[in-house]
PDB file of C-alpha atoms in Angstrom:
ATOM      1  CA  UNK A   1       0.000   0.000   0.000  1.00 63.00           C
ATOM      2  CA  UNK A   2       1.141   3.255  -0.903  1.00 71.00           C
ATOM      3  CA  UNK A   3       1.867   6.161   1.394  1.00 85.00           C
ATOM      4  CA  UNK A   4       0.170   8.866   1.428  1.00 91.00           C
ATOM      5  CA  UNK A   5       1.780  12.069   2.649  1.00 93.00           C
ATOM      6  CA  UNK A   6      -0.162  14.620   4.547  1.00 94.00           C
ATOM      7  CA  UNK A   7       1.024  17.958   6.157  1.00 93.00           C
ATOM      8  CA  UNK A   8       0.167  18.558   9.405  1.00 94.00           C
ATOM      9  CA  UNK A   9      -0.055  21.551  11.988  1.00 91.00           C
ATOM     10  CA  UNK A  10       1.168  21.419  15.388  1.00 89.00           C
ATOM     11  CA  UNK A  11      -2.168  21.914  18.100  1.00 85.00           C
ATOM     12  CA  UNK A  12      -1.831  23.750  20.935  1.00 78.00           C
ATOM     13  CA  UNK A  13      -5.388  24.631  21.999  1.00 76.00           C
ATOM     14  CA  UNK A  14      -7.941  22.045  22.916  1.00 77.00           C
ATOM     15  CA  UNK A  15     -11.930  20.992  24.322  1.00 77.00           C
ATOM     16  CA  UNK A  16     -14.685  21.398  22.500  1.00 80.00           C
ATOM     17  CA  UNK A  17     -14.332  25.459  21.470  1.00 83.00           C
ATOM     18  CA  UNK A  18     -11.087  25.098  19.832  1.00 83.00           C
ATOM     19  CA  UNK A  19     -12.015  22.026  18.169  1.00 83.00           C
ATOM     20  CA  UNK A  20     -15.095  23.787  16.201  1.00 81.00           C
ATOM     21  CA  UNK A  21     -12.804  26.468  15.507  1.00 86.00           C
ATOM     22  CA  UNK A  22     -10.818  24.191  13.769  1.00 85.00           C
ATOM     23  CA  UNK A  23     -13.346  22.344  11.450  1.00 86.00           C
ATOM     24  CA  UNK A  24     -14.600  25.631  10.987  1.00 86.00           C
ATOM     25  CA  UNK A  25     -11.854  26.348   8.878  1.00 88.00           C
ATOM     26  CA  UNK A  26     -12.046  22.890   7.355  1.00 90.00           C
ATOM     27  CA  UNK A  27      -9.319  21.212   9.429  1.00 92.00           C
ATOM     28  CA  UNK A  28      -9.638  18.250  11.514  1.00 93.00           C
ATOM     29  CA  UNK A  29      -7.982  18.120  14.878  1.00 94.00           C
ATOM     30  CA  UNK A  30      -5.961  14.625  15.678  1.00 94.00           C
ATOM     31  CA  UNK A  31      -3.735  12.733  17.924  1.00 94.00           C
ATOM     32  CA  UNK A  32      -0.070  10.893  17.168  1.00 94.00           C
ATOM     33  CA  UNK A  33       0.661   8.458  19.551  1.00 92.00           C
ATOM     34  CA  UNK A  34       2.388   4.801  20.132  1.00 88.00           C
ATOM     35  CA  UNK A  35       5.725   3.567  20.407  1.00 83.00           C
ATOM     36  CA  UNK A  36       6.224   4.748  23.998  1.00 81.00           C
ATOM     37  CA  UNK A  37       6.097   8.521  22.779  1.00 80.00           C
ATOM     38  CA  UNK A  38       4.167  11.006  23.842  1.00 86.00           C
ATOM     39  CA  UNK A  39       0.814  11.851  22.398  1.00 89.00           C
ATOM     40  CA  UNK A  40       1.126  14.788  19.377  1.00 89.00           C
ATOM     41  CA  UNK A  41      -1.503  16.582  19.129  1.00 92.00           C
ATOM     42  CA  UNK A  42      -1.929  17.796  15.587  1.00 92.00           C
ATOM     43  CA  UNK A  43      -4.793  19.359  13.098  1.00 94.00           C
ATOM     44  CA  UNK A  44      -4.713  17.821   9.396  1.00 94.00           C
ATOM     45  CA  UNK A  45      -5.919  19.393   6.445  1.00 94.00           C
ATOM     46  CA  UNK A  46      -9.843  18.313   5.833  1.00 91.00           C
ATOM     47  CA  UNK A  47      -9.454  17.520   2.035  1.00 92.00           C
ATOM     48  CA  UNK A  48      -6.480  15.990   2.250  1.00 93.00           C
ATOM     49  CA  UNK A  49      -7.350  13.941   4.913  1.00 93.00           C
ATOM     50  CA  UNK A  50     -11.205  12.948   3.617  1.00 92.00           C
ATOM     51  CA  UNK A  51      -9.319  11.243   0.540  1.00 92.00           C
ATOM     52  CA  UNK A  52      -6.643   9.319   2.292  1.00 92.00           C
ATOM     53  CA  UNK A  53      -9.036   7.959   4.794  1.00 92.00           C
ATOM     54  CA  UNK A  54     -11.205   6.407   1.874  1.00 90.00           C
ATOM     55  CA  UNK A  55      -8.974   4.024   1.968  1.00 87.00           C
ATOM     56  CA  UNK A  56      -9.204   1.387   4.556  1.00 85.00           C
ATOM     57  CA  UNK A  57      -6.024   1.173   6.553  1.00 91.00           C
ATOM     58  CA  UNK A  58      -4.128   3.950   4.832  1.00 91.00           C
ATOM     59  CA  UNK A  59      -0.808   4.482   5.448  1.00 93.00           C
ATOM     60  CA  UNK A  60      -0.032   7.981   5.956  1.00 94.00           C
ATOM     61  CA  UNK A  61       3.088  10.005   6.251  1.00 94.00           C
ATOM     62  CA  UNK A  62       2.280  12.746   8.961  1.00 93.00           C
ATOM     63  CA  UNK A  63       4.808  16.032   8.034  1.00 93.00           C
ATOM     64  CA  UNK A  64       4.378  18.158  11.020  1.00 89.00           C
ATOM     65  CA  UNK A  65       5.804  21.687  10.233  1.00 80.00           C
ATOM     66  CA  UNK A  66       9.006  21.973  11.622  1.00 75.00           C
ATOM     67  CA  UNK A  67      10.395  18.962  10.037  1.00 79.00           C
ATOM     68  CA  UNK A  68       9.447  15.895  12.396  1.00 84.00           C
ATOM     69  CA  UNK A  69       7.463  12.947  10.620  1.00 90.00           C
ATOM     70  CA  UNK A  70       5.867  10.202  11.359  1.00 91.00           C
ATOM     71  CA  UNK A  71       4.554   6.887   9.829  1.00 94.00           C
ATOM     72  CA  UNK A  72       0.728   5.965  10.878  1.00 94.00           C
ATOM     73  CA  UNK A  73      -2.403   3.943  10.608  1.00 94.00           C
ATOM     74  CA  UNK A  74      -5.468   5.220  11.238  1.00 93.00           C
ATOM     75  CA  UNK A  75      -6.840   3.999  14.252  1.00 92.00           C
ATOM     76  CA  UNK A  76     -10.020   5.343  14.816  1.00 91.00           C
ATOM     77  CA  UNK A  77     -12.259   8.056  13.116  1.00 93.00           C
ATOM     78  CA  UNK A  78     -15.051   9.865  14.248  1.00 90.00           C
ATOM     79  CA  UNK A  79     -17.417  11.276  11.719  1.00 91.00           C
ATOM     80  CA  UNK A  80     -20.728  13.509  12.388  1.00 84.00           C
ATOM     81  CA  UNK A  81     -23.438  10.730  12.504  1.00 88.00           C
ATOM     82  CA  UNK A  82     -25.553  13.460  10.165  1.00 85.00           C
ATOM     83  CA  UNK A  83     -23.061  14.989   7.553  1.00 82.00           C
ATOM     84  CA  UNK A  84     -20.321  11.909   7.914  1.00 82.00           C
ATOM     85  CA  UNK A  85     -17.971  14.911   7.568  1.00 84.00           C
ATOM     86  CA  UNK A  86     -14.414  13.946   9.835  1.00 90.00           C
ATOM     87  CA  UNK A  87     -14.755  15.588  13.072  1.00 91.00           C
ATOM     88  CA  UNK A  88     -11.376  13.701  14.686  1.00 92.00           C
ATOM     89  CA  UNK A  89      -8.741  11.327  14.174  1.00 94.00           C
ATOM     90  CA  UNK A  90      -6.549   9.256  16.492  1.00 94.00           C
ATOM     91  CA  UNK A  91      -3.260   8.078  15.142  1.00 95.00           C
ATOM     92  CA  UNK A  92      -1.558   5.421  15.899  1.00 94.00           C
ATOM     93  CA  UNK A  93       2.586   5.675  14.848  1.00 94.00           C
ATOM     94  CA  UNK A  94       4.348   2.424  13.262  1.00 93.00           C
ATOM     95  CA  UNK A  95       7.909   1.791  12.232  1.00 92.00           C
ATOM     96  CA  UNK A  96       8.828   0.646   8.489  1.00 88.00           C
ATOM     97  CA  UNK A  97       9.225  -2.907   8.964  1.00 88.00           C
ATOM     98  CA  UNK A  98       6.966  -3.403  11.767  1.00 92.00           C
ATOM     99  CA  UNK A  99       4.313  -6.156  11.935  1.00 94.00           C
ATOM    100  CA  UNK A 100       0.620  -4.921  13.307  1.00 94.00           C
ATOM    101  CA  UNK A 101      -2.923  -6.557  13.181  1.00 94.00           C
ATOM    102  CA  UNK A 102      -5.280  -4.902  11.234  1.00 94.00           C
ATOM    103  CA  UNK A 103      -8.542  -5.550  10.159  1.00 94.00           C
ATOM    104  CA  UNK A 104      -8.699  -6.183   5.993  1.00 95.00           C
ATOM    105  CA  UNK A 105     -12.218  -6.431   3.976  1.00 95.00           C
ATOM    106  CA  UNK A 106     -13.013  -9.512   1.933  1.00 96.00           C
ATOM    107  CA  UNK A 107     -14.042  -8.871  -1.704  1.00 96.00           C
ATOM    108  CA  UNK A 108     -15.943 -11.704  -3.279  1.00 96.00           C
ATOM    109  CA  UNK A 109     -15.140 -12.556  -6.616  1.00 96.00           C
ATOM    110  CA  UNK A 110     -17.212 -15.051  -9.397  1.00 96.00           C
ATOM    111  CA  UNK A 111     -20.987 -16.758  -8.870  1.00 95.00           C
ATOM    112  CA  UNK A 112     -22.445 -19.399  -7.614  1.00 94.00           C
ATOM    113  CA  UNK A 113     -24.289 -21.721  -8.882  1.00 93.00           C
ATOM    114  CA  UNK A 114     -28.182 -20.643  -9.801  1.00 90.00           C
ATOM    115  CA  UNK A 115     -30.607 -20.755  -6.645  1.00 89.00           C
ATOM    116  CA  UNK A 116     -27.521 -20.256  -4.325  1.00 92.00           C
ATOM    117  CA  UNK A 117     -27.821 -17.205  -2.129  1.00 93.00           C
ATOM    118  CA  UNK A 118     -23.832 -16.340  -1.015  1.00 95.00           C
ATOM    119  CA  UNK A 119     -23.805 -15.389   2.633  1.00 95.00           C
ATOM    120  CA  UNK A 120     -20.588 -13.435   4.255  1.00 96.00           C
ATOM    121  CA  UNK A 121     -20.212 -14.092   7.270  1.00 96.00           C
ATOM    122  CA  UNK A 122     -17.124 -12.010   7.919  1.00 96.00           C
ATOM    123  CA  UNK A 123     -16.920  -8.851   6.047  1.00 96.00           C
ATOM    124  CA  UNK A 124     -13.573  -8.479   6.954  1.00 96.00           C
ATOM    125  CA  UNK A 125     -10.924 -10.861   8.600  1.00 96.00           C
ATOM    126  CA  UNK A 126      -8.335 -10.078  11.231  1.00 96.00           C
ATOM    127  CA  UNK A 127      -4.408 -10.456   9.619  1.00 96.00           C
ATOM    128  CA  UNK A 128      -0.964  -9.712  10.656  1.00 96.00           C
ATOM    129  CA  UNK A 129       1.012  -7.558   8.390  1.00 95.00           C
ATOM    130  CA  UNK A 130       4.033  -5.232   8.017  1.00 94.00           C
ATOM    131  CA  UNK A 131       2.698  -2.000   8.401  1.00 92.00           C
ATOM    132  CA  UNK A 132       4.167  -0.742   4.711  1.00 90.00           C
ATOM    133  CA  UNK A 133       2.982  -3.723   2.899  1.00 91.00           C
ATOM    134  CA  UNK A 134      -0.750  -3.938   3.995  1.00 92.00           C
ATOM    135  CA  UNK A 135      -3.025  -5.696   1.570  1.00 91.00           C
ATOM    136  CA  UNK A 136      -6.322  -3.648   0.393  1.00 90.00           C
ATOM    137  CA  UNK A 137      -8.216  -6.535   0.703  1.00 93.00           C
ATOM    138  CA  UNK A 138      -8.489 -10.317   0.790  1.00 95.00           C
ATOM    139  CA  UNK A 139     -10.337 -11.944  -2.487  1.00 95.00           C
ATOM    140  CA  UNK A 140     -12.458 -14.667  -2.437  1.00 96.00           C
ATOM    141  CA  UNK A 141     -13.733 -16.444  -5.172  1.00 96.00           C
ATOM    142  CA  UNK A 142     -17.080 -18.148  -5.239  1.00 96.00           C
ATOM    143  CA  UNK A 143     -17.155 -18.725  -9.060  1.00 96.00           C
ATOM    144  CA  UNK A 144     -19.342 -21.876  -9.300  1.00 95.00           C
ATOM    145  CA  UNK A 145     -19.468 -23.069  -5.570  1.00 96.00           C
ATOM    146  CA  UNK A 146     -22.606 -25.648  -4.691  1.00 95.00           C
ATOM    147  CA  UNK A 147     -25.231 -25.163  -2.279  1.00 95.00           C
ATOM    148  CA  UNK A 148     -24.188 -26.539   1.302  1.00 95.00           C
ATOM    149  CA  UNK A 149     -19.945 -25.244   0.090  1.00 96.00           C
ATOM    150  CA  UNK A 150     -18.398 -23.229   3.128  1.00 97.00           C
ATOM    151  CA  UNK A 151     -15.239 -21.170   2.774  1.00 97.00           C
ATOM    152  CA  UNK A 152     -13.375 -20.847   6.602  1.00 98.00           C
ATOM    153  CA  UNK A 153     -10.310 -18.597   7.173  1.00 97.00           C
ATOM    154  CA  UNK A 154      -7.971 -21.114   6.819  1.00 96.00           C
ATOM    155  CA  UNK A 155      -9.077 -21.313   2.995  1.00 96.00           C
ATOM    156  CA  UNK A 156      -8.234 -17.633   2.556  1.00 96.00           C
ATOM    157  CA  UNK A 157      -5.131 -17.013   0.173  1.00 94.00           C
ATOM    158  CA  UNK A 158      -3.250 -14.380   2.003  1.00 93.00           C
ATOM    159  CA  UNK A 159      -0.898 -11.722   0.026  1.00 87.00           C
ATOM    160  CA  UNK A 160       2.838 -12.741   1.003  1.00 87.00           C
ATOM    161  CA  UNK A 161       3.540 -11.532   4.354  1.00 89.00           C
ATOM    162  CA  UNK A 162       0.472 -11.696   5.742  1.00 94.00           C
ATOM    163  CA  UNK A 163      -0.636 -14.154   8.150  1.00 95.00           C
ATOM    164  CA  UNK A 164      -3.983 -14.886   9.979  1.00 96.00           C
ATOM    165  CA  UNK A 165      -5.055 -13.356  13.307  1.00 96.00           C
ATOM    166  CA  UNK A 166      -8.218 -15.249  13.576  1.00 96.00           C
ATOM    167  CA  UNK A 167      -8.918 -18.746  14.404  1.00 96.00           C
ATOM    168  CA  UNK A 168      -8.438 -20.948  10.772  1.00 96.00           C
ATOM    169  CA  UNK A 169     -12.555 -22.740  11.272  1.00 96.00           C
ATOM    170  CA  UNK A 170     -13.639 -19.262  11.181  1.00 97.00           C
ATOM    171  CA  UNK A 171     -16.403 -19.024   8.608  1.00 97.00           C
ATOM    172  CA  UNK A 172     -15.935 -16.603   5.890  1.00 97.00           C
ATOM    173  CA  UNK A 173     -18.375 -17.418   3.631  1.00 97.00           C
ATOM    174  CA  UNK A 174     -21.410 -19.577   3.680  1.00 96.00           C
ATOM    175  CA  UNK A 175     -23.334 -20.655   0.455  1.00 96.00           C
ATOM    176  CA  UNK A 176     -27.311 -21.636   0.598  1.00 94.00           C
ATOM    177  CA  UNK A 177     -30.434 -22.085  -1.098  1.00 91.00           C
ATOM    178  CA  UNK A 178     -32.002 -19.268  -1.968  1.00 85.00           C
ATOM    179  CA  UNK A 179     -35.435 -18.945   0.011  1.00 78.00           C
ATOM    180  CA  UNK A 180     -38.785 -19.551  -2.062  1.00 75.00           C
ATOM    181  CA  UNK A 181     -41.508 -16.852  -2.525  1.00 71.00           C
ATOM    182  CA  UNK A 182     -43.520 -19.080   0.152  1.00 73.00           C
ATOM    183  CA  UNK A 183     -40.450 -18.875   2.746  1.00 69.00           C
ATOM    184  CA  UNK A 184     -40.380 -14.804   2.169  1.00 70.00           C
ATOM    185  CA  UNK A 185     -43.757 -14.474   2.657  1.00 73.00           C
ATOM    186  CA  UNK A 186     -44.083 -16.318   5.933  1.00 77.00           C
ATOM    187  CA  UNK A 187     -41.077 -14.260   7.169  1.00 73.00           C
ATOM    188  CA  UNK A 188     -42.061 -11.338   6.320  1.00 81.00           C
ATOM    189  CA  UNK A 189     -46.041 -12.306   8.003  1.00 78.00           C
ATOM    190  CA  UNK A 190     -44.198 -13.250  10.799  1.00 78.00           C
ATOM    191  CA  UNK A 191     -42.212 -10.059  11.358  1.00 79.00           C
ATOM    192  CA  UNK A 192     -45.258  -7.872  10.848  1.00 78.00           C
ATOM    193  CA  UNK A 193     -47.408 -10.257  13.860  1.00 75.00           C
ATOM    194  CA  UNK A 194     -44.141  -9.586  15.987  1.00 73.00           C
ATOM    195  CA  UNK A 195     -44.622  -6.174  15.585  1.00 67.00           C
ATOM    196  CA  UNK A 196     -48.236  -5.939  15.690  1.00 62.00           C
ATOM    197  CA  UNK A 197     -47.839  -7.997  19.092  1.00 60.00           C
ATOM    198  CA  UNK A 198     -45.468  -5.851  20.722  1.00 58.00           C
ATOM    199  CA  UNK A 199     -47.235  -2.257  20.557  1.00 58.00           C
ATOM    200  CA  UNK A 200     -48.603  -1.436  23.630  1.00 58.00           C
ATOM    201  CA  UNK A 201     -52.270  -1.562  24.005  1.00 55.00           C
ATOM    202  CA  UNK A 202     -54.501   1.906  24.490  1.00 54.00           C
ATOM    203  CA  UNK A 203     -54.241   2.664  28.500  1.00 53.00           C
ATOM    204  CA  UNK A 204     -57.231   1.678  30.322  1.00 50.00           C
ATOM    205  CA  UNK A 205     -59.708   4.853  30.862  1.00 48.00           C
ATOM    206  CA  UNK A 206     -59.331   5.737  34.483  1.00 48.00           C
ATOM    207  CA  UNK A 207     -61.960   4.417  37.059  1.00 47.00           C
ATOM    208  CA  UNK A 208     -64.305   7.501  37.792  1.00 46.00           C
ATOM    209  CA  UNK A 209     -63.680   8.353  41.773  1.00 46.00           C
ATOM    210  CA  UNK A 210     -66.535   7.208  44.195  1.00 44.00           C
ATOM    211  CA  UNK A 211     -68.874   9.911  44.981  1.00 41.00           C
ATOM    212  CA  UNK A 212     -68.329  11.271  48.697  1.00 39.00           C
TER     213      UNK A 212
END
């Protein structure tokens, strides 16, 4: 995976006040830390940042004026539940060379067989990796797989380097029969009785007080 080189701003005010200030001007405040450093706090340019973070698990090369760097992963992001713009980013710093454990999506390739419904059961599985040579994802195919076929983790072909983190029976994928019309129906009657069951009945009109 390519790195992706960002310049960064050393942060020197913090709470809630400085950090609007800061998105305000379409910046997003964020935090360096690991390795037994201390945390840097630093604000990111909001572009910049919005496109590297598309990718999952980008590597990014943090240039914070003044000439110190720093090689990170992303290691969590908060974004505004309504607008899903960035609103802060903690950092997490890695050395060239280093192995970490990262979470890497599975991207299914090919068909199955007519009347087979594919099932994922992991969207993403849990692999240990040198931090420069990260794989985007992990690809599966299910070109032609039978009804009943199951693909575990230990069936997973790994880029070189990588190595699992997850137990090897884990299921990955699971391929079924697709359900009849009859089997959606009932489902879907079912669902709406389970709903129709649980809302609360109309309160009971009070008793009228006994006349004194």
């Amino acid at each position: 995976m390519a790195e992706v080189k960002i310049q960064a701003e050393s942060r020197t005010e913090f709470g809630k006040g400085a950090a609007r200030r800061i998105r305000r001007d379409n910046k997003v405040p964020a935090v360096l830390y690991g390795h037994g450093s201390d945390p840097v706090h630093i604000t990111l340019p909001g572009h910049d940042t919005m496109l590297a973070l598309k990718t999952a698990n980008a590597l990014l090369l943090i240039e914070v004026e003044g000439g110190e760097s720093h090689l990170a992963l992303p290691k969590q992001v908060q974004r505004d539940p309504l607008k899903g713009f960035i609103e802060h980013v903690d950092l997490v710093i890695v050395k060239r060379g280093e192995k970490v454990q990262v979470e890497v999506a599975v991207h299914l390739e090919g068909e199955a067989v007519s009347d087979a419904l594919v099932v994922t059961e992991h969207p993403a599985v849990l692999v240990e990796a040198e931090a420069t040579h990260i794989p985007e994802n992990i690809v599966v195919s299910v070109e032609g797989l039978e009804i009943g076929a199951q693909i575990h983790a230990s069936d997973l072909t790994l880029p070189a380097g990588a190595t699992l983190a997850i137990e090897p029976d884990t299921l990955i994928v699971n391929v079924t029969a697709q359900p009849t019309a009859e089997q959606v129906d009932a489902e879907m009657a079912e669902a709406e009785a389970g709903v129709e069951k649980d809302e609360p009945t109309p309160a009971e009109e009070p008793v009228a007080a006994a006349a004194e």
